[in-house]
Coordinates of C-alpha atoms in Angstrom, one line a residue:
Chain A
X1 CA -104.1 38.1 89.8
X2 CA -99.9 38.0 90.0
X3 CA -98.7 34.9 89.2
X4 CA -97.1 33.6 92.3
X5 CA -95.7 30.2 91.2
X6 CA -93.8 28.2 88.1
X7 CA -97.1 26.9 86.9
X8 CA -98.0 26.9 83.7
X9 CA -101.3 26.6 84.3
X10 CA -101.6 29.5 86.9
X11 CA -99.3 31.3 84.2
X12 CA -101.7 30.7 81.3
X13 CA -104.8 31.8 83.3
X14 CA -103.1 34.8 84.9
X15 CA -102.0 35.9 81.0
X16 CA -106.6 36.2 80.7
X17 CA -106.1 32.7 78.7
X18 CA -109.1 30.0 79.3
X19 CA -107.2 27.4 81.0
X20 CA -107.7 23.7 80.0
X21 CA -107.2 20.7 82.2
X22 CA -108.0 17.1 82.0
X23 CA -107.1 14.5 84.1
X24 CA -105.6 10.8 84.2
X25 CA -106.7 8.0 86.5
X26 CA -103.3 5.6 87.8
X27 CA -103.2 2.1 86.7
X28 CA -104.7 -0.7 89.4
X29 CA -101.2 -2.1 88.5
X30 CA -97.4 -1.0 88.0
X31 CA -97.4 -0.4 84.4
X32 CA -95.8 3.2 83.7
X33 CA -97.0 2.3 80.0
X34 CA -100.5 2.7 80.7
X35 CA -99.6 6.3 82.0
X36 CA -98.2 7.3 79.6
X37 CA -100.3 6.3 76.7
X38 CA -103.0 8.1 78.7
X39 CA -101.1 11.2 79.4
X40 CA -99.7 11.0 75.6
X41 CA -103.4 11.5 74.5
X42 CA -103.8 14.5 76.5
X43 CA -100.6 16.1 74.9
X44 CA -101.1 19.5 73.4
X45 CA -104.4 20.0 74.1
X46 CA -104.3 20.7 77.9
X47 CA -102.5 22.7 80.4
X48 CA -101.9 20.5 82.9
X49 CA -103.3 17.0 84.0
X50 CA -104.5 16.1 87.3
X51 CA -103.6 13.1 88.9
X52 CA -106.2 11.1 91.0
X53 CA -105.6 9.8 94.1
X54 CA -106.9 6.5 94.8
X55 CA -110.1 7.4 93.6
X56 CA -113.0 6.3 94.6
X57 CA -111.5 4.7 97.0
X58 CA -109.8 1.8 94.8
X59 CA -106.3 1.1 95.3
X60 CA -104.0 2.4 92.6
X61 CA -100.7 3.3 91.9
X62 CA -99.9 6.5 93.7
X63 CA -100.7 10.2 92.4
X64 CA -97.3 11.1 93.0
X65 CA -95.5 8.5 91.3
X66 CA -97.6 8.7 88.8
X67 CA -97.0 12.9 88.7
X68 CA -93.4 11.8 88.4
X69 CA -94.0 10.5 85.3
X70 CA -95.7 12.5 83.8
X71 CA -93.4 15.2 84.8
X72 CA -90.5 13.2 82.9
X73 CA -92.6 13.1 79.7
X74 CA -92.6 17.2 79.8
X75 CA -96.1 17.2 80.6
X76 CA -97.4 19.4 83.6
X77 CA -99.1 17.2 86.5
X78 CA -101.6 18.8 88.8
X79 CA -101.4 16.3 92.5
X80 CA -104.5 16.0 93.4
X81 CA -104.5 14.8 97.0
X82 CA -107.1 13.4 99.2
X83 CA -107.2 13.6 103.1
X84 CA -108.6 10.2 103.5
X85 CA -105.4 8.2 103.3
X86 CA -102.7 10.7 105.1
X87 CA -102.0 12.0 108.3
X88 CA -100.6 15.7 108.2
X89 CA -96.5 14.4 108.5
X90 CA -97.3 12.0 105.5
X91 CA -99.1 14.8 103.5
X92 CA -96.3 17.4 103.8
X93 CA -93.7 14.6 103.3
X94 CA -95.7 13.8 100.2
X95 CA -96.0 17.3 99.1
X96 CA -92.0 17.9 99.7
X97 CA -91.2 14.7 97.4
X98 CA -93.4 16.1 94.3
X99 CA -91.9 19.7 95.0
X100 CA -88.7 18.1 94.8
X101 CA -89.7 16.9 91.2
X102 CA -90.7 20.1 90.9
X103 CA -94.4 19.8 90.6
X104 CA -96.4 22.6 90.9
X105 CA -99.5 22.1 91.4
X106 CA -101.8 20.7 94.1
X107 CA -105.6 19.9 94.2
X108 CA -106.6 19.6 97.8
X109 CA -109.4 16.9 98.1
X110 CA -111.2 15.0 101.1
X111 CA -111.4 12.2 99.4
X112 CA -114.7 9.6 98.7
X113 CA -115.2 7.5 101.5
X114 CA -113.8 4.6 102.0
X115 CA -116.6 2.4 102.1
X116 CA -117.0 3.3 97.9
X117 CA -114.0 1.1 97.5
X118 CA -112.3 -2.1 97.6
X119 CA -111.6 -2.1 101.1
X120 CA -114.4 -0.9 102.8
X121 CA -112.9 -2.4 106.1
X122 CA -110.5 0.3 105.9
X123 CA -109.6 3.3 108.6
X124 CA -109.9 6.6 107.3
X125 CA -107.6 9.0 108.4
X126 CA -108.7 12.8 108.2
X127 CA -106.8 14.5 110.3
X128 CA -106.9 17.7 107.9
X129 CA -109.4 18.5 105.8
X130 CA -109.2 19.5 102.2
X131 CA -109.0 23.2 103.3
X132 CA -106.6 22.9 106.3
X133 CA -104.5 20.8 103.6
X134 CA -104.5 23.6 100.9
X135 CA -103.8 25.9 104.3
X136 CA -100.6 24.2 104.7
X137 CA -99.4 23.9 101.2
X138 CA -99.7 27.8 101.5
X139 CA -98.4 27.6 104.7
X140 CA -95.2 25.5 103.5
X141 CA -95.2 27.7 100.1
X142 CA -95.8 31.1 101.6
X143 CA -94.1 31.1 104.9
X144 CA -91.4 27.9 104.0
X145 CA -92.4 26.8 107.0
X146 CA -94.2 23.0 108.0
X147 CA -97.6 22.8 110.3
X148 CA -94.9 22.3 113.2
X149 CA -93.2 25.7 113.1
X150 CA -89.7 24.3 111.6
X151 CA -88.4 25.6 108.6
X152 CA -88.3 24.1 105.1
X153 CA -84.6 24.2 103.3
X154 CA -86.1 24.5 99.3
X155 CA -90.0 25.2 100.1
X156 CA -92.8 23.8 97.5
X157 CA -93.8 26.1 94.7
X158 CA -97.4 25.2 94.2
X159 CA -100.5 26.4 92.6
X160 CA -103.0 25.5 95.6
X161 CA -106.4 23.7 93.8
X162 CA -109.7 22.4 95.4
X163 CA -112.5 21.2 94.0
X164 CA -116.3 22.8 94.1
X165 CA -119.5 21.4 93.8
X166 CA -121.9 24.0 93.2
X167 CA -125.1 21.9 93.0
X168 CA -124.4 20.2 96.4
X169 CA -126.2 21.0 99.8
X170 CA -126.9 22.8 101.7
X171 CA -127.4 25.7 98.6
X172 CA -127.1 28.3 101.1
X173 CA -123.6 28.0 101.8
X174 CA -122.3 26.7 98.3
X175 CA -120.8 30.1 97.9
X176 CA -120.1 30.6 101.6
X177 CA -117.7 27.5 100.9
X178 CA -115.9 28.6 98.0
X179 CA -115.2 32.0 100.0
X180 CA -114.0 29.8 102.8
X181 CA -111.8 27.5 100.3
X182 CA -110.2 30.8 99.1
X183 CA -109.4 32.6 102.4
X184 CA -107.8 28.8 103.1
X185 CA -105.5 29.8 100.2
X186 CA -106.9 28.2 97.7
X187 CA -106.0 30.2 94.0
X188 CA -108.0 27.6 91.5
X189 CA -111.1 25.9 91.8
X190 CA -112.2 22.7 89.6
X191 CA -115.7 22.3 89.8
X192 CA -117.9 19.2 89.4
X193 CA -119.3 18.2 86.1
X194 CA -121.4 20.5 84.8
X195 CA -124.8 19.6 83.0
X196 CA -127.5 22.0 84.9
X197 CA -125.6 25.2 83.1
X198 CA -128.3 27.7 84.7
X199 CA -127.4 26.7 88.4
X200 CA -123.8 26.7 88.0
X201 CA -123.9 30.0 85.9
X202 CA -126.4 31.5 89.2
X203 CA -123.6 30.5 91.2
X204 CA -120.6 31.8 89.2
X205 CA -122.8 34.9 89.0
X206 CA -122.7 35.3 93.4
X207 CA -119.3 34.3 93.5
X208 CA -118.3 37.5 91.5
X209 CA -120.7 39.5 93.5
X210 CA -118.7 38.5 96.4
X211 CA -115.3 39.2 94.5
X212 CA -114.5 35.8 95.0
X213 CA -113.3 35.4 90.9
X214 CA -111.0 38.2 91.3
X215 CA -109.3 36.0 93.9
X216 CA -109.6 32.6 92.4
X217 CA -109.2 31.1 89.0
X218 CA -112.7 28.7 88.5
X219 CA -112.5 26.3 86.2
X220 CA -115.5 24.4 85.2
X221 CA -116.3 20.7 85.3
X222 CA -117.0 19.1 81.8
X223 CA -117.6 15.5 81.3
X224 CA -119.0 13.9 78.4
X225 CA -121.8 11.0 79.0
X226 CA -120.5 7.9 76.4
X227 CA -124.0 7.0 76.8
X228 CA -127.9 7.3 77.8
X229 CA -127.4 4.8 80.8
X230 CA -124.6 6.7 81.8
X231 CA -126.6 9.8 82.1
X232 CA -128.7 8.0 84.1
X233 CA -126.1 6.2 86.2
X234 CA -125.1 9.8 87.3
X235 CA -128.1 11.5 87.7
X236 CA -129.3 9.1 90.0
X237 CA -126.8 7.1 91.4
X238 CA -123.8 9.3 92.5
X239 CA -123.9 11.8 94.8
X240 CA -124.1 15.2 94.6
X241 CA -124.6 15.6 90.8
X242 CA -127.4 17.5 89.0
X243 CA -128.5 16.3 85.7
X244 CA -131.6 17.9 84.8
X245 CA -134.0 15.8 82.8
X246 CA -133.9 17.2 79.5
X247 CA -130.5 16.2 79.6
X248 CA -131.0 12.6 80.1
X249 CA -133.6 12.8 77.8
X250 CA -131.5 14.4 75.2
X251 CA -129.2 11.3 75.3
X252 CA -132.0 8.9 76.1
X253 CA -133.5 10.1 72.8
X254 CA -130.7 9.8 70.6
X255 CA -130.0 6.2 68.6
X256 CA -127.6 4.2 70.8
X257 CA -124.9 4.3 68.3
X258 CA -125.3 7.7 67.8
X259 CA -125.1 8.4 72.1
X260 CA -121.6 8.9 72.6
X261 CA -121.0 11.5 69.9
X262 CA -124.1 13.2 71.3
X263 CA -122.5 13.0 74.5
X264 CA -119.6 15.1 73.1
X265 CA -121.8 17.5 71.2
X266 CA -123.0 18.4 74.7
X267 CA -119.6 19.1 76.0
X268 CA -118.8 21.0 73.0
X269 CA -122.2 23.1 73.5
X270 CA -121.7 23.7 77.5
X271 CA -118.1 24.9 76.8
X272 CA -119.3 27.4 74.3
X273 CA -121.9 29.0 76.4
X274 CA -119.9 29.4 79.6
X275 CA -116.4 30.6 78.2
X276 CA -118.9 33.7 77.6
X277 CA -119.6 33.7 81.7
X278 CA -117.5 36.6 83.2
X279 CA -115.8 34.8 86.2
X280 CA -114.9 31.3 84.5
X281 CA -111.5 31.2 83.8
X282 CA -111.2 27.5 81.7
X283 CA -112.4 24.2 82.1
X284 CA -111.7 20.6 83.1
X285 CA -112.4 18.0 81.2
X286 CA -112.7 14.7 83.3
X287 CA -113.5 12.2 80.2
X288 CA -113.2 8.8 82.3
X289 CA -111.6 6.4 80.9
X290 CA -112.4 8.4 77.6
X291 CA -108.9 10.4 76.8
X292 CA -108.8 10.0 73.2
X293 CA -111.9 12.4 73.2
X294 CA -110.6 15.0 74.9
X295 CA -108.7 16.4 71.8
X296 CA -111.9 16.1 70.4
X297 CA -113.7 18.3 72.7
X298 CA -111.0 20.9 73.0
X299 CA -110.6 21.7 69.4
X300 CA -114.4 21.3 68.5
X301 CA -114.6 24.1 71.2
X302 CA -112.4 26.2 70.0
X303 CA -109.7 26.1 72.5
X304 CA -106.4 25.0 70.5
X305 CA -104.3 25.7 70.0
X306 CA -103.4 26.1 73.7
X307 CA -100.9 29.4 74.0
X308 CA -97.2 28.9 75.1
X309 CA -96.1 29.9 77.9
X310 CA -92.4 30.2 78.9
Chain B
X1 CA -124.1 6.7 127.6
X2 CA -121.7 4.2 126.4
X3 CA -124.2 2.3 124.0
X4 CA -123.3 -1.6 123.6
X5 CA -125.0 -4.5 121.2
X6 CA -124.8 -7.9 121.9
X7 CA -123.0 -10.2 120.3
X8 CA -123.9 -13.2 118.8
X9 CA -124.7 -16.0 121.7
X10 CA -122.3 -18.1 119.0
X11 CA -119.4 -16.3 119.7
X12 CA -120.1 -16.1 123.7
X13 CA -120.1 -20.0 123.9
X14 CA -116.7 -20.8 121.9
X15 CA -114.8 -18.5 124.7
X16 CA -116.9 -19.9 127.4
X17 CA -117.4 -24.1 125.9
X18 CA -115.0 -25.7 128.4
X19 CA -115.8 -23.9 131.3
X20 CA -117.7 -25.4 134.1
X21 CA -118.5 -22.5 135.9
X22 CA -119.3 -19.4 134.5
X23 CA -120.8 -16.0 135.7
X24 CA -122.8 -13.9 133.7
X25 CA -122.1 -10.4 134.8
X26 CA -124.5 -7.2 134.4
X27 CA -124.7 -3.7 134.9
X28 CA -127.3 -1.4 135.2
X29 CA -125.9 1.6 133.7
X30 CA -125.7 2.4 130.2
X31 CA -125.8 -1.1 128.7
X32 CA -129.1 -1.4 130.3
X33 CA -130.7 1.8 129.1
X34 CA -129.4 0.4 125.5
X35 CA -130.9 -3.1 126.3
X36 CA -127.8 -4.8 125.8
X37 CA -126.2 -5.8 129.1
X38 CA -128.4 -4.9 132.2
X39 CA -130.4 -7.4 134.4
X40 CA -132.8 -8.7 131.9
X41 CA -130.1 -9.4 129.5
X42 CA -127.7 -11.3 131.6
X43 CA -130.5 -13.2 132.4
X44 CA -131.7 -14.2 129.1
X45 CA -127.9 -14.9 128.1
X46 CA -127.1 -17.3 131.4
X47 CA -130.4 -19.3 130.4
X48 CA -129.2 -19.4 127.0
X49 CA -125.5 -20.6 127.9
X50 CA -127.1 -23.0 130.6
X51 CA -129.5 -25.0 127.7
X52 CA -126.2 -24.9 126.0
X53 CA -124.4 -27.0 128.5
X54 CA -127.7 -29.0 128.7
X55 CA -127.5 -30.2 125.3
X56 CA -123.9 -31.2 125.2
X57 CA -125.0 -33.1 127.8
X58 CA -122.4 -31.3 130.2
X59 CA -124.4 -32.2 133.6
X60 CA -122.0 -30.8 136.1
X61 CA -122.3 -27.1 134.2
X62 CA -123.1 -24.4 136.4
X63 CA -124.1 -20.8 135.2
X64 CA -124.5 -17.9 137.6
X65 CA -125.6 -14.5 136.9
X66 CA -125.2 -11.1 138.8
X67 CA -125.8 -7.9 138.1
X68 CA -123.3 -4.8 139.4
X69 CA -124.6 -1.3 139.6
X70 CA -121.4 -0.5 137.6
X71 CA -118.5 -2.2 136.6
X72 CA -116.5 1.1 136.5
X73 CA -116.6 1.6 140.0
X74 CA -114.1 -0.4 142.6
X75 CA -116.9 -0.3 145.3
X76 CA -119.5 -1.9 143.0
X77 CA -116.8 -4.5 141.4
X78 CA -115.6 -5.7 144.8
X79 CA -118.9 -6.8 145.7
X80 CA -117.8 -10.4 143.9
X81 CA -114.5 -10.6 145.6
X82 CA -116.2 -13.4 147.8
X83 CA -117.4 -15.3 145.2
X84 CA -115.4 -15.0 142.0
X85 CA -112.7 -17.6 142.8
X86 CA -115.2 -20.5 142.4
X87 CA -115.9 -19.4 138.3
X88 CA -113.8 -20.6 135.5
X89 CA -114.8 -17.6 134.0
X90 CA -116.6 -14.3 134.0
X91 CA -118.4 -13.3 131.0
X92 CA -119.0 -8.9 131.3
X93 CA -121.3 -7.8 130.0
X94 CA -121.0 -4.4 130.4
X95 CA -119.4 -2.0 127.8
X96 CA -115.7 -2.7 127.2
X97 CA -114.6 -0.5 130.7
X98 CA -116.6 -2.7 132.3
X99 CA -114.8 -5.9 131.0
X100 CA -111.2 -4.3 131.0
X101 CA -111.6 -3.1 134.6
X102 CA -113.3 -6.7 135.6
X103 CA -110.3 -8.1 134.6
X104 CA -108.3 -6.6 136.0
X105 CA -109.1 -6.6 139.5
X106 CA -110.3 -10.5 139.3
X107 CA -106.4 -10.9 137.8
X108 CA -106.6 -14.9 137.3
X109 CA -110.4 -15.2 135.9
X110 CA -111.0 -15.2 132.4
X111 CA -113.1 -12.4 131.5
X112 CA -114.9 -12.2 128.3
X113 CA -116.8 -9.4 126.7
X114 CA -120.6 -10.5 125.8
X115 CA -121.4 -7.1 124.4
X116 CA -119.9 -5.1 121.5
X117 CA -119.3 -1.7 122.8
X118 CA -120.3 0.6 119.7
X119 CA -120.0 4.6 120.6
X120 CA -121.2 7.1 122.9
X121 CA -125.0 8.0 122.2
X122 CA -128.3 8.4 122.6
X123 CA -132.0 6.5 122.4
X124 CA -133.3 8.1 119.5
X125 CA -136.2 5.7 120.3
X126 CA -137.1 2.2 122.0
X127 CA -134.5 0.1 119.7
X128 CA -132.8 2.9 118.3
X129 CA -129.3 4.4 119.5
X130 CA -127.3 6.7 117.3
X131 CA -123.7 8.3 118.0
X132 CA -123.1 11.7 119.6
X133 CA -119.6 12.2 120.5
X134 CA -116.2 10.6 120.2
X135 CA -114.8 11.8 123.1
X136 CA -112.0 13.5 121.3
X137 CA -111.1 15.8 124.3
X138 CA -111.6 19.2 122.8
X139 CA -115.2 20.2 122.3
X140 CA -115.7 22.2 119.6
X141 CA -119.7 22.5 119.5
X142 CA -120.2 26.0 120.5
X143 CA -118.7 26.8 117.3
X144 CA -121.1 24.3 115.2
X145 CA -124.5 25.0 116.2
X146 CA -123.9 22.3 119.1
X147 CA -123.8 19.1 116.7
X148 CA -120.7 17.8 116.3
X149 CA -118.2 17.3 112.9
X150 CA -116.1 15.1 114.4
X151 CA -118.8 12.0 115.4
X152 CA -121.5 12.7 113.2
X153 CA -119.6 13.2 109.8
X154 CA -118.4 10.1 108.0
X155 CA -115.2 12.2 107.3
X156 CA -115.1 14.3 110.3
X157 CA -115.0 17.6 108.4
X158 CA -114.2 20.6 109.7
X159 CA -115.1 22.8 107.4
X160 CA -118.5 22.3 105.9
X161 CA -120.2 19.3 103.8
X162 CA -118.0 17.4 101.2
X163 CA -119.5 17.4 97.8
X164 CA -121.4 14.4 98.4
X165 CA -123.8 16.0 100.6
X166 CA -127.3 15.8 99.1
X167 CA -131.3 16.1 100.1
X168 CA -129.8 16.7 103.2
X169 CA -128.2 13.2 103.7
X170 CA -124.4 11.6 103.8
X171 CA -123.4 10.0 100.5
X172 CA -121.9 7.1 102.0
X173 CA -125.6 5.7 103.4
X174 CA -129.1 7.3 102.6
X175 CA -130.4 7.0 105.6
X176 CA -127.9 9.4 107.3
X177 CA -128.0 12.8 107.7
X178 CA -125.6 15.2 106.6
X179 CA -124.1 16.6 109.7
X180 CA -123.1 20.0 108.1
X181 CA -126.7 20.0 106.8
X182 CA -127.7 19.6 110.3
X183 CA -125.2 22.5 111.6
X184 CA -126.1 24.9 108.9
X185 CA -130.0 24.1 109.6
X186 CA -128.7 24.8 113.3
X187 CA -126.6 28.2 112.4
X188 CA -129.2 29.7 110.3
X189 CA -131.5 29.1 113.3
X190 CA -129.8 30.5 116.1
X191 CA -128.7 33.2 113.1
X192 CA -125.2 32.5 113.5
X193 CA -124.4 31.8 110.3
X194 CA -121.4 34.0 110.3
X195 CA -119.6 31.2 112.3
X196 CA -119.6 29.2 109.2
X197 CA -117.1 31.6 107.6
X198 CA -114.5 30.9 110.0
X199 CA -111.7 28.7 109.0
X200 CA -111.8 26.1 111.8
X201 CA -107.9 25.9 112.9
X202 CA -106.1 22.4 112.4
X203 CA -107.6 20.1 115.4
X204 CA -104.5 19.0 117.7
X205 CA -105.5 15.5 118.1
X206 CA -103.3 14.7 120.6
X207 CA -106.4 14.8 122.9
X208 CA -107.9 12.0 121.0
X209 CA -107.1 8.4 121.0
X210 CA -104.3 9.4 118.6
X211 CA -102.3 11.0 122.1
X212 CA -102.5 7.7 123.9
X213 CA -104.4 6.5 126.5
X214 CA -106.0 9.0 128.5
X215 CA -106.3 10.3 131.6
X216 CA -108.3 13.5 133.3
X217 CA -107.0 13.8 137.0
X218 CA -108.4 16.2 139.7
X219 CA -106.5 17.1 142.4
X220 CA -109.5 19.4 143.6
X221 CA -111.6 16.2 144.0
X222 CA -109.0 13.8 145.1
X223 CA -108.7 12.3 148.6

């Protein structure tokens, strides 16, 4: 795949580097200090770091500003952002105001509903969805031109992102979907965490039957339980994620002081086995609230240091 | 149909409280077949508001009730042009066409709503409506197995489930179902599962609500 951006994430992966990503939640407050002690954790040992967006539906300060920041520490910020919130003129304003910070990446997201939050009473907006919005950041990229037809003076250069979950349903179309993400425009997927390795490596394994990881860069989803109730918590509790039982049962087994570095030692093990799987081209590693372990992860898996890039 | 709930008789009497006279209006369309507005209702809720005024000890309190065979109709509406000068006020409780087009033919009545109007649906079963369509004014179902993205996902998706689609329900309630579970179910049945792969185009939602209030007009049927 030609690199087709400034990214230095897209650059790394297009170069046959494993990619590494992690990501950084915004404050529930104004203090830039809390960004950048987490972003200063991540330094060196990632290629870029997402920014949420509001997630789960809690009010925070914004992606962008908080890209901007980031951005100004010489650190590479990947917006991720949501449909949920913005109407298509405030998305591609949005997505002119980071390109104008030059930012240059985007992860395209619907968004958790609102009603996960802390304002449930809340309108939801979706008038794209998280394919039509990657659409038009290729749209505005490619053809420097908006959704309206008019033409963009200075057009974004972005590296378009979605998110994958390959243990959602239906299971038939889980690979229909990422082939519908990438004719969207889509050139990197982040998928969601990771712990039934078999289903995700079945699923890597169609996707390159299709071609589809000749045309996309995946990236898979890593995060690390702190503990056995946390293990639990996800299995059952949020949707759309597949823990298997041996998993939980690994953590559930080990002696709760012990849990969190076992939790790690997981993370460590799934990274090793799929950096062997033809078709995965790095890894995110979503440690919530937990970036002072990502170092940890990434060296113990033996991806630092992480290559430069001009 | 246009399917309504009541609202809670609380709420009816602080708009109606210092009337004197008050109608009770019905209609036996939709809100009837949904039980919330029809002949039987506006019944039960002018007995209701009448024991009201009975135990405030408000003696002169007179409550009426009537029911329309629409309220979305002029010919139906004007059949209380004789009679609704005498009320203090008019409570409707039809859906909220019903109350809006009440209102404004009976211009110096108070009219006030006595149902919530929820969404356009169906009777699943005897106490059971569910949403169907959102009336966004561009149908899309030929292209989604007939069941629709726009009413029946909680994020109106246009291009398949969100990842927090699982065992076939909606992440936001368990009782749900996934509506892109219940289009692919639908594809792979009428084995046009090819449809899926299609990018769905940007919706132009200036048919919706978010183009103003509407309006379809038909010269072909006007007089």
């Amino acid at each position: 795949m030609s690199v087709k951006t400034p990214s230095k994430l897209e650059k790394i992966m297009a170069a046959g580097h494993l990619g590494v990503t992690s990501e950084c939640g915004p404050p529930r407050g104004s203090d830039p200090e809390v960004i950048k002690e987490k972003a200063g954790l991540l330094k060196g040992c990632v290629d870029a770091i997402n920014v949420t967006d509001n997630q789960t539906s809690v009010v925070r300060t914004s992606s962008l500003a908080t890209c901007i920041h980031i951005k100004l520490m010489g650190l590479e910020p990947i917006l991720q952002m949501v449909t949920r919130d913005r109407n298509r003129i405030a998305l591609q304003s949005d997505i002119l105001g980071a390109a104008s910070f030059d930012i240059h990446n985007i992860l395209c997201l619907s968004g958790d509903h609102q009603s996960f939050g802390d304002h449930p009473q809340g309108q939801n907006v979706h008038d794209l969805d998280s394919m039509q919005l990657a659409w038009t950041a290729r749209k505005m990229r490619d053809e420097g031109t908006f959704l309206g037809g008019n033409e963009i003076k200075r057009p974004p250069e972005m590296f378009v992102g979605a998110a994958a979950n390959p243990f959602a349903d239906p299971f038939e179309i889980r690979v229909p979907r990422l082939a519908k993400k990438i004719a969207a425009g889509v050139e990197f997927i982040q998928t969601q965490c990771i712990y039934n390795l078999d289903k995700f490596e079945e699923w890597v394994r169609q996707a390159r039957e299709r071609g589809l990881t000749e045309k996309c860069y995946i990236m898979a989803g890593i995060t690390p339980f702190k503990s056995a109730g946390m293990a639990k918590y996800m299995k059952n509790r949020v949707p759309g994620m597949d823990v298997p039982d041996d998993v939980v049962k690994r953590m559930a087994d080990t002696p709760k002081e012990k849990q969190a570095e076992e939790g790690i030692n997981i993370c460590v093990e799934t990274i090793q086995r799929l950096k062997e799987v033809e078709g995965v081209a790095g890894f995110h590693i979503m440690a919530i609230e937990w970036e002072e372990k990502v170092s940890e992860i990434v060296e113990r898996a033996g991806l630092l240091p992480r290559p430069e890039i001009d | 149909m246009i399917v309504a709930d009541k609202k809670p008789v609380e709420e009816i009497i602080e708009y109606v409280k210092d009337c004197k006279k008050v109608l009770v209006l019905g209609c036996n369309e939709c809100v009837t077949v949904c039980e919330a507005g029809g002949k039987k209702e506006a019944g039960v809720l002018a007995s209701t508001l009448r024991m009201y005024f009975a135990n405030q000890g408000v003696e002169d309190a007179q409550v009426d009730e009537r029911t329309l065979e629409r309220q979305c109709d002029h010919e139906y509406l004007e059949e209380i042009r004789e009679i609704a000068d005498q009320y203090d006020a008019i409570v409707s409780i039809a859906c909220g066409v019903g109350v809006q087009f009440t209102a404004e033919k009976y211009h110096s009545i108070p009219v006030f709503p006595g149902v919530n109007t929820c969404f356009l649906g169906v009777t699943e079963q005897r106490g059971l409506w569910t949403e169907r369509c959102q009336a966004c004014g561009k149908c899309i179902l030929a292209y989604t197995g007939g069941i629709c993205p726009v009413s029946r996902c909680a994020k109106r998706l246009f291009n398949g489930p969100c990842g927090g689609s699982s065992n076939g329900k909606c992440e936001i309630n368990k009782d749900l179902d996934c509506a892109w579970q219940l289009i692919i179910d639908r594809l792979i049945a009428i084995d046009r599962l090819d449809l899926y792969e299609k990018l769905f185009d940007i919706k132009d939602w200036s048919t919706d609500r978010a183009g103003g209030p509407r309006k379809v007009e038909r010269e072909d049927v006007q007089i």
